[in-house]
PDB file of C-alpha atoms in Angstrom:
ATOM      1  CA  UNK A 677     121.908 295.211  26.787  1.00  0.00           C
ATOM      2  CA  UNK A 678     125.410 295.974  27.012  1.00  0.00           C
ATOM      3  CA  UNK A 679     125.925 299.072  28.644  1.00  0.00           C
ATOM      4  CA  UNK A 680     128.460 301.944  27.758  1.00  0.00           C
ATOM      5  CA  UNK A 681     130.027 304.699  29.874  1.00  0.00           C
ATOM      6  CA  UNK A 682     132.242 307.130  28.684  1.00  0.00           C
ATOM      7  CA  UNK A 683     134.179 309.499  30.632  1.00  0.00           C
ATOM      8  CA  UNK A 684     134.531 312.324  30.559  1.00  0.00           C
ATOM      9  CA  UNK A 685     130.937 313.635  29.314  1.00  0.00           C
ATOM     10  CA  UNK A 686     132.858 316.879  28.716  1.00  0.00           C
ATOM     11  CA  UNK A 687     136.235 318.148  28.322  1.00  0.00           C
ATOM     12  CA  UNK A 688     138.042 321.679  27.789  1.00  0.00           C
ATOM     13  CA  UNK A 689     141.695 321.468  26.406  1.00  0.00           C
ATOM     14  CA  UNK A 690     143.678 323.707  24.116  1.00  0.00           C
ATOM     15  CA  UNK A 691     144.735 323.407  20.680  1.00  0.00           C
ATOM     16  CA  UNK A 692     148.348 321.515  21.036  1.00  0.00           C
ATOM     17  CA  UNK A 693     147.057 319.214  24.159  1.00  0.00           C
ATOM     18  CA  UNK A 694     146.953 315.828  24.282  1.00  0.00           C
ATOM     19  CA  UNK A 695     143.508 314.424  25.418  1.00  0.00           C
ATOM     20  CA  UNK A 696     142.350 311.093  26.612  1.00  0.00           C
ATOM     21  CA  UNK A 697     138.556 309.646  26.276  1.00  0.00           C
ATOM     22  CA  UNK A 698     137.776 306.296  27.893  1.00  0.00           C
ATOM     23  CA  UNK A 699     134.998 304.229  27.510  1.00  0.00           C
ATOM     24  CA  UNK A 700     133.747 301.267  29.521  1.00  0.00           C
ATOM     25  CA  UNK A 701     131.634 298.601  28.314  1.00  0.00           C
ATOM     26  CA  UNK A 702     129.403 296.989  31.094  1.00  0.00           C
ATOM     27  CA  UNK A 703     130.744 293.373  29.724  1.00  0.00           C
ATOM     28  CA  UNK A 704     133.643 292.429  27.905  1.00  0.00           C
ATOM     29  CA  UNK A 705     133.145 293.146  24.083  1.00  0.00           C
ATOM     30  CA  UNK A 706     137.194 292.095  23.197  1.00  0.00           C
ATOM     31  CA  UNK A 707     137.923 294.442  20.696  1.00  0.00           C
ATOM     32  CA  UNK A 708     134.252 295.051  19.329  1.00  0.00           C
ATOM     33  CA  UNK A 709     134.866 298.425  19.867  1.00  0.00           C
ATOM     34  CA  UNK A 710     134.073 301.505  17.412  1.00  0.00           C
ATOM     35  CA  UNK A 711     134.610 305.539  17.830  1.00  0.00           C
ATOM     36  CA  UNK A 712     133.008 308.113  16.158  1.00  0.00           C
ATOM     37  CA  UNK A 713     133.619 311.776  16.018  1.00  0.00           C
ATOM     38  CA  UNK A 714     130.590 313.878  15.682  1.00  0.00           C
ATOM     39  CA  UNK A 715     130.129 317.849  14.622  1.00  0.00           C
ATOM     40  CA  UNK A 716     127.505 320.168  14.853  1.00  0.00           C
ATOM     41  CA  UNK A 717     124.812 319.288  12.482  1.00  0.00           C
ATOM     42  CA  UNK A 718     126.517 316.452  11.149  1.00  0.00           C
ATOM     43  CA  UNK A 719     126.604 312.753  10.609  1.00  0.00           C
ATOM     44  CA  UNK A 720     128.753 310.764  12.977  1.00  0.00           C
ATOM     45  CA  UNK A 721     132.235 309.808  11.451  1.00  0.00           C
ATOM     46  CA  UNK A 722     134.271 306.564  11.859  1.00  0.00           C
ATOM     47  CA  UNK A 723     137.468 307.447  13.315  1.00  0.00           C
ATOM     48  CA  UNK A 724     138.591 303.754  14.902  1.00  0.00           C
ATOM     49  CA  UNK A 725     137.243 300.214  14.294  1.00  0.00           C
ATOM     50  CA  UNK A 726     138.190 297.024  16.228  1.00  0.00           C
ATOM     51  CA  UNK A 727     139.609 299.195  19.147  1.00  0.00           C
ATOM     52  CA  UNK A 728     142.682 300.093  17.421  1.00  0.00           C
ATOM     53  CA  UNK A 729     142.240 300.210  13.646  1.00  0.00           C
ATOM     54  CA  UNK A 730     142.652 303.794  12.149  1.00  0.00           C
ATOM     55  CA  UNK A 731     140.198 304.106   9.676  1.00  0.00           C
ATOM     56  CA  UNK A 732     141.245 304.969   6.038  1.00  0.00           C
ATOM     57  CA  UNK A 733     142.052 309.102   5.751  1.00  0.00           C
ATOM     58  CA  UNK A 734     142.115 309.648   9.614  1.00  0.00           C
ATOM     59  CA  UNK A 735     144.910 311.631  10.710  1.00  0.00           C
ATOM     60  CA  UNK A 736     147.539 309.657  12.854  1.00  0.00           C
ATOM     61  CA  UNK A 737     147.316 311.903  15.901  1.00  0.00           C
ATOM     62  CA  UNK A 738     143.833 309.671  16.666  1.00  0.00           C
ATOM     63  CA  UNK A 739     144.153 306.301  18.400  1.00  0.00           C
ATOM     64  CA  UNK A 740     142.818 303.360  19.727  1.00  0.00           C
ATOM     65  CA  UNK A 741     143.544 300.746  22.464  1.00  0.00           C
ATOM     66  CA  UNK A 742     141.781 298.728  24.863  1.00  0.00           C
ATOM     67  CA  UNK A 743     140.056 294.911  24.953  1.00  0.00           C
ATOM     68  CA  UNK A 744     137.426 293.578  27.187  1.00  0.00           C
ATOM     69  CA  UNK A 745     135.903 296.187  29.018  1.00  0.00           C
ATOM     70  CA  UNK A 746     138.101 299.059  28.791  1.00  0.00           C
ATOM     71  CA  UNK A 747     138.907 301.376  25.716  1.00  0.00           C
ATOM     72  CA  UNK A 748     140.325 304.777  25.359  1.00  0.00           C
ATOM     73  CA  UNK A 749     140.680 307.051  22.440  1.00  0.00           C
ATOM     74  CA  UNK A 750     143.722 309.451  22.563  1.00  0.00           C
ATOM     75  CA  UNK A 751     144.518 312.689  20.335  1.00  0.00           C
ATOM     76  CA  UNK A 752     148.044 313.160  20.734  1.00  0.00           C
ATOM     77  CA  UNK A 753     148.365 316.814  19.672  1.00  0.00           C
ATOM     78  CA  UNK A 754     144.783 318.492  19.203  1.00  0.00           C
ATOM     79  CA  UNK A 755     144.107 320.045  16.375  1.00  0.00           C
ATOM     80  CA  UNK A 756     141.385 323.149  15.932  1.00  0.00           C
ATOM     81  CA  UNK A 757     139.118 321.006  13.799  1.00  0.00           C
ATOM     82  CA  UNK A 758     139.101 318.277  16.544  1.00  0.00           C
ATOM     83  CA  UNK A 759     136.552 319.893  18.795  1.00  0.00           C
ATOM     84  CA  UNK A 760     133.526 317.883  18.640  1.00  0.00           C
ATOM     85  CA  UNK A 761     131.543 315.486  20.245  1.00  0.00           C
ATOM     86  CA  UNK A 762     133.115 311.705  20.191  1.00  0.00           C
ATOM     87  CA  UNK A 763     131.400 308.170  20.828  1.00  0.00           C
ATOM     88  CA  UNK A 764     132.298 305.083  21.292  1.00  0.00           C
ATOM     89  CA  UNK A 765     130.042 301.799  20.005  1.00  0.00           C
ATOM     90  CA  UNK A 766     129.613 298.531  20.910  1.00  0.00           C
ATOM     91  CA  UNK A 767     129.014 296.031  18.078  1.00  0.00           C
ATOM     92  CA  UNK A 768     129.295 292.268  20.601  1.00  0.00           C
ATOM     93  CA  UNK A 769     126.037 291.687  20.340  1.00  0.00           C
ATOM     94  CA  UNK A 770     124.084 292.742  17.289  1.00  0.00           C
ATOM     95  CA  UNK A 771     122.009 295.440  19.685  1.00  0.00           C
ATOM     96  CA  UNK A 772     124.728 297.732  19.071  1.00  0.00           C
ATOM     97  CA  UNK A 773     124.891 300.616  21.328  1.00  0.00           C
ATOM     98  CA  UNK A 774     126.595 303.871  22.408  1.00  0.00           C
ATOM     99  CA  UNK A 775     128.047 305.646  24.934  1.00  0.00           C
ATOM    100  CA  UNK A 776     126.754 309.079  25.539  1.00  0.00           C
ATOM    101  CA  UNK A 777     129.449 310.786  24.291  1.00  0.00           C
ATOM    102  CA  UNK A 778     132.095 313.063  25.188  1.00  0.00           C
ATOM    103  CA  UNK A 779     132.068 317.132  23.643  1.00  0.00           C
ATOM    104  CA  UNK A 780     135.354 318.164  23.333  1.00  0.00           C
ATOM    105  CA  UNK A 781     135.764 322.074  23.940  1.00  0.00           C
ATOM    106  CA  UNK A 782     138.348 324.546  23.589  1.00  0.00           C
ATOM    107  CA  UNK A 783     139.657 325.756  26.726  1.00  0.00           C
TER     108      UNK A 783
ATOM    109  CA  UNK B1444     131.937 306.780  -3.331  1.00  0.00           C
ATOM    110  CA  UNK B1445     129.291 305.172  -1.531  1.00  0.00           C
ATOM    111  CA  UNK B1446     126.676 307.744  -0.377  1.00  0.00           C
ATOM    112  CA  UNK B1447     123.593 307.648   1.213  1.00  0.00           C
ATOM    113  CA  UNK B1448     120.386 310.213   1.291  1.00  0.00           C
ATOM    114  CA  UNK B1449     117.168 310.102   3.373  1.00  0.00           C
ATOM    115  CA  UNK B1450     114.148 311.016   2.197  1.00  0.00           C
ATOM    116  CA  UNK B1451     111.032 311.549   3.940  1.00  0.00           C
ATOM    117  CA  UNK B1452     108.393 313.527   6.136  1.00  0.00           C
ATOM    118  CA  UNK B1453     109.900 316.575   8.368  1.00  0.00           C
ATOM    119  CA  UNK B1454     106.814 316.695  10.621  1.00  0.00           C
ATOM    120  CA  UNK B1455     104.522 314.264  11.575  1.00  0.00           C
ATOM    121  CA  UNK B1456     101.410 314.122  14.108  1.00  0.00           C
ATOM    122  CA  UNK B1457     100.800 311.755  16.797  1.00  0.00           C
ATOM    123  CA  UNK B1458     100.093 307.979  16.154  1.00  0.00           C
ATOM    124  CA  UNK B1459     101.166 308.382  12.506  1.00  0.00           C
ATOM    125  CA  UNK B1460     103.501 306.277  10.482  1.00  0.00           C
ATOM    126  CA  UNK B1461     106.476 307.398   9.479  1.00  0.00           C
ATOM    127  CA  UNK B1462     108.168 306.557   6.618  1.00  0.00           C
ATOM    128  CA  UNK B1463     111.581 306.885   5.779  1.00  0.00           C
ATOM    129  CA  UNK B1464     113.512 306.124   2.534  1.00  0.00           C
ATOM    130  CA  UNK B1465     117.354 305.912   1.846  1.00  0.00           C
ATOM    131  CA  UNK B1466     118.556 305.917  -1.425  1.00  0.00           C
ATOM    132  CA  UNK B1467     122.521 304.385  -1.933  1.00  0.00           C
ATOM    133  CA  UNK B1468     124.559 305.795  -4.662  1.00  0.00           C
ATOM    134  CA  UNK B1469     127.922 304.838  -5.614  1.00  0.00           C
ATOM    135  CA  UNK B1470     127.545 301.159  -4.686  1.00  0.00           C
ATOM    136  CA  UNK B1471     124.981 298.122  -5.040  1.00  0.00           C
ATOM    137  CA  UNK B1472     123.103 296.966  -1.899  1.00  0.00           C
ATOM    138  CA  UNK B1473     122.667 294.283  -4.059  1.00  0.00           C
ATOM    139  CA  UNK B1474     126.251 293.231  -3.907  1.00  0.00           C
ATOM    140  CA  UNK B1475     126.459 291.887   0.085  1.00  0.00           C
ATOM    141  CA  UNK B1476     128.807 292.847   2.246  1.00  0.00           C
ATOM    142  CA  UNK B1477     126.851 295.206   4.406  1.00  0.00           C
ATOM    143  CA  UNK B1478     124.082 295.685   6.336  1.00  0.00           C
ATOM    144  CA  UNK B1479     122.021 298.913   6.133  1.00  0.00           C
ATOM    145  CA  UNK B1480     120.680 300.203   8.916  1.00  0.00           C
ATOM    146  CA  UNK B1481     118.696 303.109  10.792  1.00  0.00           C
ATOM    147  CA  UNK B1482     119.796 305.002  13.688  1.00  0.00           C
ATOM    148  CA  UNK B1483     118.767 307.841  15.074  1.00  0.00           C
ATOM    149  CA  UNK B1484     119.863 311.217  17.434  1.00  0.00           C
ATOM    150  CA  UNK B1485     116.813 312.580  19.531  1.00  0.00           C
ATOM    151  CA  UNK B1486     117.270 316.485  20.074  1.00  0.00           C
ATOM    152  CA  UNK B1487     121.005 317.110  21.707  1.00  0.00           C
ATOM    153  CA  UNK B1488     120.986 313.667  22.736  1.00  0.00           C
ATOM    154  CA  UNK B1489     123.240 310.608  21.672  1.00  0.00           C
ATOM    155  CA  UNK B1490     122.611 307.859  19.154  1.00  0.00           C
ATOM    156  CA  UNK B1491     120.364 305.521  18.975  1.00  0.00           C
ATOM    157  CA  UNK B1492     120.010 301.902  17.146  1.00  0.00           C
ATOM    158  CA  UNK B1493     116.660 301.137  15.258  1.00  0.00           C
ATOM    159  CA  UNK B1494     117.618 297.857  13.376  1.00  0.00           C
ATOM    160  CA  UNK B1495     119.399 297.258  10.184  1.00  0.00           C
ATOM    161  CA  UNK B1496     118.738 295.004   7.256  1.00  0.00           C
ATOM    162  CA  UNK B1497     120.682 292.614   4.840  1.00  0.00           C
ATOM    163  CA  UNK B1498     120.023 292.806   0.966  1.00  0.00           C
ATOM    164  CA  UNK B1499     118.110 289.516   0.674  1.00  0.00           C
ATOM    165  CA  UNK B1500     115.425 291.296   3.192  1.00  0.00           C
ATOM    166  CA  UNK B1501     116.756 289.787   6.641  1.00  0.00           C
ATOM    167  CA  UNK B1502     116.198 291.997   9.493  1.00  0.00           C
ATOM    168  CA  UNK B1503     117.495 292.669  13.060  1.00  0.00           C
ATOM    169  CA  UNK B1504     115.087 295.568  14.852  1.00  0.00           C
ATOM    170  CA  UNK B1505     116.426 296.901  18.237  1.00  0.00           C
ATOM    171  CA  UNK B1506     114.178 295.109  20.701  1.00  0.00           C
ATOM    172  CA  UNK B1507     112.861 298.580  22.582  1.00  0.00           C
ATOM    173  CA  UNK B1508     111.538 299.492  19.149  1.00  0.00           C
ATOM    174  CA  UNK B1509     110.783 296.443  17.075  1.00  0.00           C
ATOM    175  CA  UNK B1510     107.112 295.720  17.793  1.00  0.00           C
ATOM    176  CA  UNK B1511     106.627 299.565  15.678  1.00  0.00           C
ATOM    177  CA  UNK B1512     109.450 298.860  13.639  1.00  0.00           C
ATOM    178  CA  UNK B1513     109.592 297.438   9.772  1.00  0.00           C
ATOM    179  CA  UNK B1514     112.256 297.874   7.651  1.00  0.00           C
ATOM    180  CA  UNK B1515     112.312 296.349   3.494  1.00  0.00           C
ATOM    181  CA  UNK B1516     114.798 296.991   0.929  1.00  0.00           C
ATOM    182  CA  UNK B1517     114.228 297.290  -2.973  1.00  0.00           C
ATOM    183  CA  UNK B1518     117.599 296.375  -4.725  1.00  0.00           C
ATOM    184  CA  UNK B1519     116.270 297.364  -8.091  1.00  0.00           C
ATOM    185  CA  UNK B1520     115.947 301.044  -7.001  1.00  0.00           C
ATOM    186  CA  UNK B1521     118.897 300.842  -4.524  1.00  0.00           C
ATOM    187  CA  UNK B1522     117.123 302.000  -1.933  1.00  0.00           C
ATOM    188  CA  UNK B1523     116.186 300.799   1.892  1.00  0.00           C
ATOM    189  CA  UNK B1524     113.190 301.684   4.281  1.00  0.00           C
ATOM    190  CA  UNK B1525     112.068 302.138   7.596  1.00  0.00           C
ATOM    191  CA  UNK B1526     108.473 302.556   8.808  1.00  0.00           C
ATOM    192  CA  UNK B1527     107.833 303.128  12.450  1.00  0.00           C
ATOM    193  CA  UNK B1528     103.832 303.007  13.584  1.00  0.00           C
ATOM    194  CA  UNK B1529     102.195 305.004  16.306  1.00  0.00           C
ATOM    195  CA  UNK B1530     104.531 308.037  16.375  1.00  0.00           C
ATOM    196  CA  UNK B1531     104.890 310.043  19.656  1.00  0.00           C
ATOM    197  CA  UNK B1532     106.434 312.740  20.898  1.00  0.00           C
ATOM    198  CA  UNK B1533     109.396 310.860  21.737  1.00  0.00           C
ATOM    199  CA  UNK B1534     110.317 309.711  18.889  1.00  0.00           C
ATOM    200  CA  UNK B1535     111.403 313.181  17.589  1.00  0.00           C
ATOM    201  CA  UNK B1536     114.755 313.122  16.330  1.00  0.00           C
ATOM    202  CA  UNK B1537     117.456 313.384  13.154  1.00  0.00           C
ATOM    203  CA  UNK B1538     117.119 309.720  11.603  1.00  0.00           C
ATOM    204  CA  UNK B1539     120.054 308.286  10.071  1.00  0.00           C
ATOM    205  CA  UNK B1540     120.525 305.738   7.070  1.00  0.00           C
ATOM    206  CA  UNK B1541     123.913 304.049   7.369  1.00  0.00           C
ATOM    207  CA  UNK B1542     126.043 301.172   6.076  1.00  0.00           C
ATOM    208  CA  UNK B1543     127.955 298.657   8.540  1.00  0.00           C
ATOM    209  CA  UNK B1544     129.999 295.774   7.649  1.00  0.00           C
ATOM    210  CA  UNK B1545     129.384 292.062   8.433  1.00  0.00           C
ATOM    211  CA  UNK B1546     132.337 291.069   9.615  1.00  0.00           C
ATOM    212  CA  UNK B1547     134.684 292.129  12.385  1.00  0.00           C
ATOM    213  CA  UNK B1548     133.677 295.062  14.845  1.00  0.00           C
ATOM    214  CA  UNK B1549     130.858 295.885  12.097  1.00  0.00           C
ATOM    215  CA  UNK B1550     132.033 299.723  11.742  1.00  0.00           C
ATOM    216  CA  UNK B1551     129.859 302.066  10.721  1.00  0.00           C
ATOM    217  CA  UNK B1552     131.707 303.339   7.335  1.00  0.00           C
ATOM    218  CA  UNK B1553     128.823 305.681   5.700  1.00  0.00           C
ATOM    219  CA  UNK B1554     126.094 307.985   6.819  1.00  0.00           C
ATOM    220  CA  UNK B1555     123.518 309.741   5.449  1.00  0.00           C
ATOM    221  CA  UNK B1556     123.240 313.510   6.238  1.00  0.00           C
ATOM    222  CA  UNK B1557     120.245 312.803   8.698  1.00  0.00           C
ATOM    223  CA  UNK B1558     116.365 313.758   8.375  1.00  0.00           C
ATOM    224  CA  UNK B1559     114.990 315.937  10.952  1.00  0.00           C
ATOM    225  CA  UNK B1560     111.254 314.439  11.731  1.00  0.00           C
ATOM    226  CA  UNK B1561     109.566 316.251  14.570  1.00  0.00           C
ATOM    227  CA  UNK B1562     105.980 314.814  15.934  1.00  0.00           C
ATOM    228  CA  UNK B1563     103.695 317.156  16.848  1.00  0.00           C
ATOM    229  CA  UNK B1564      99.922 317.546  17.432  1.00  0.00           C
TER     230      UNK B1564
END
């Protein structure tokens, strides 16, 4: 199984910040690389496909880089709705799997 | 809009089957282009893949799970299924139907809202 790690597994920052996630896949992947923003009693929802793709109706200040074994996921001005829990996913192999995750909290 | 909506048990006892139906509005299963799939969130916990399943019936189970694991699809009611045998404890959790592409990094583009199914004696 491919293995992921995010980092941090929690973060505080204020509303205005900028804020950096990374995630590290235990093999390269290329650019097999999805994130996900998750709220409180809700369903997971795609924020970045193919490591750097903005998906349709996702606000610009979310983005994507990375290939091979390292990805991050920056907001680039956070936002009060933005506080949630975000994970990355692995789909190189067809056992697709997650990191752990990484809650976003207000400071 | 594509939407999706499980159905099923809330709570189950031990070494029951579980069954778990989601029904897809807004868009044919029928029509290719996606697999549907099953994952699922144990309590506070992150996500977990169970298996997916193309409309002609072909499978791909997550290996930790697949000897409890079926999954079938009925295209005429638009709807797919998981069953997973010999429930424990452990596999409480929110269950989610979803829709991922075939091509490229496969994103997951659709949820359901998630069932809660707790086991317990």
């Amino acid at each position: 199984d491919i293995q992921m790690t995010q980092s941090p597994s929690s973060l505080s920052a204020s509303v205005g910040d900028r804020v950096t996630i990374t995630c590290r896949a235990s093999q390269s992947i290329s650019t097999y690389l999805n994130w996900y923003q998750q709220k409180p009693g809700k369903a997971p929802n795609l924020l970045i496909f193919a490591a750097s793709t903005l998906q349709s109706g996702v606000p610009s200040r979310f983005s994507g880089t990375g290939s091979g074994t390292d990805f991050t996921l920056t907001i680039s001005s956070l936002q009060p709705e933005d506080f949630a829990t975000y994970y990355c996913q692995q789909s190189y192999t067809t056992l697709y799997t997650f990191g752990q995750g990484t809650k976003l909290e207000i400071k | 809009q594509v939407q999706l909506q499980e159905s099923g048990p809330g709570l189950m006892k031990p070494s029951q089957t579980l069954s778990l139906t989601c029904t897809v509005s807004g868009g044919s299963i029928s029509s290719g282009g996606y697999y549907w799939s099953w994952i699922r969130q144990h309590p506070g916990k992150g996500l977990e893949w169970i298996g997916y399943i193309y409309y002609s019936g072909s499978t791909y189970y997550n290996p930790s799970l697949k000897s409890r694991v079926t999954m079938s699809v009925d295209t005429s009611k638009n709807q797919f299924s998981l069953k997973l045998s010999s429930v424990t404890a452990a596999d409480t959790a929110v269950y989610y139907c979803a829709r991922l592409g075939t091509t490229g990094s496969q994103p997951i583009d659709h949820w359901g809202q998630g069932t809660l199914v707790a086991v317990s004696s």
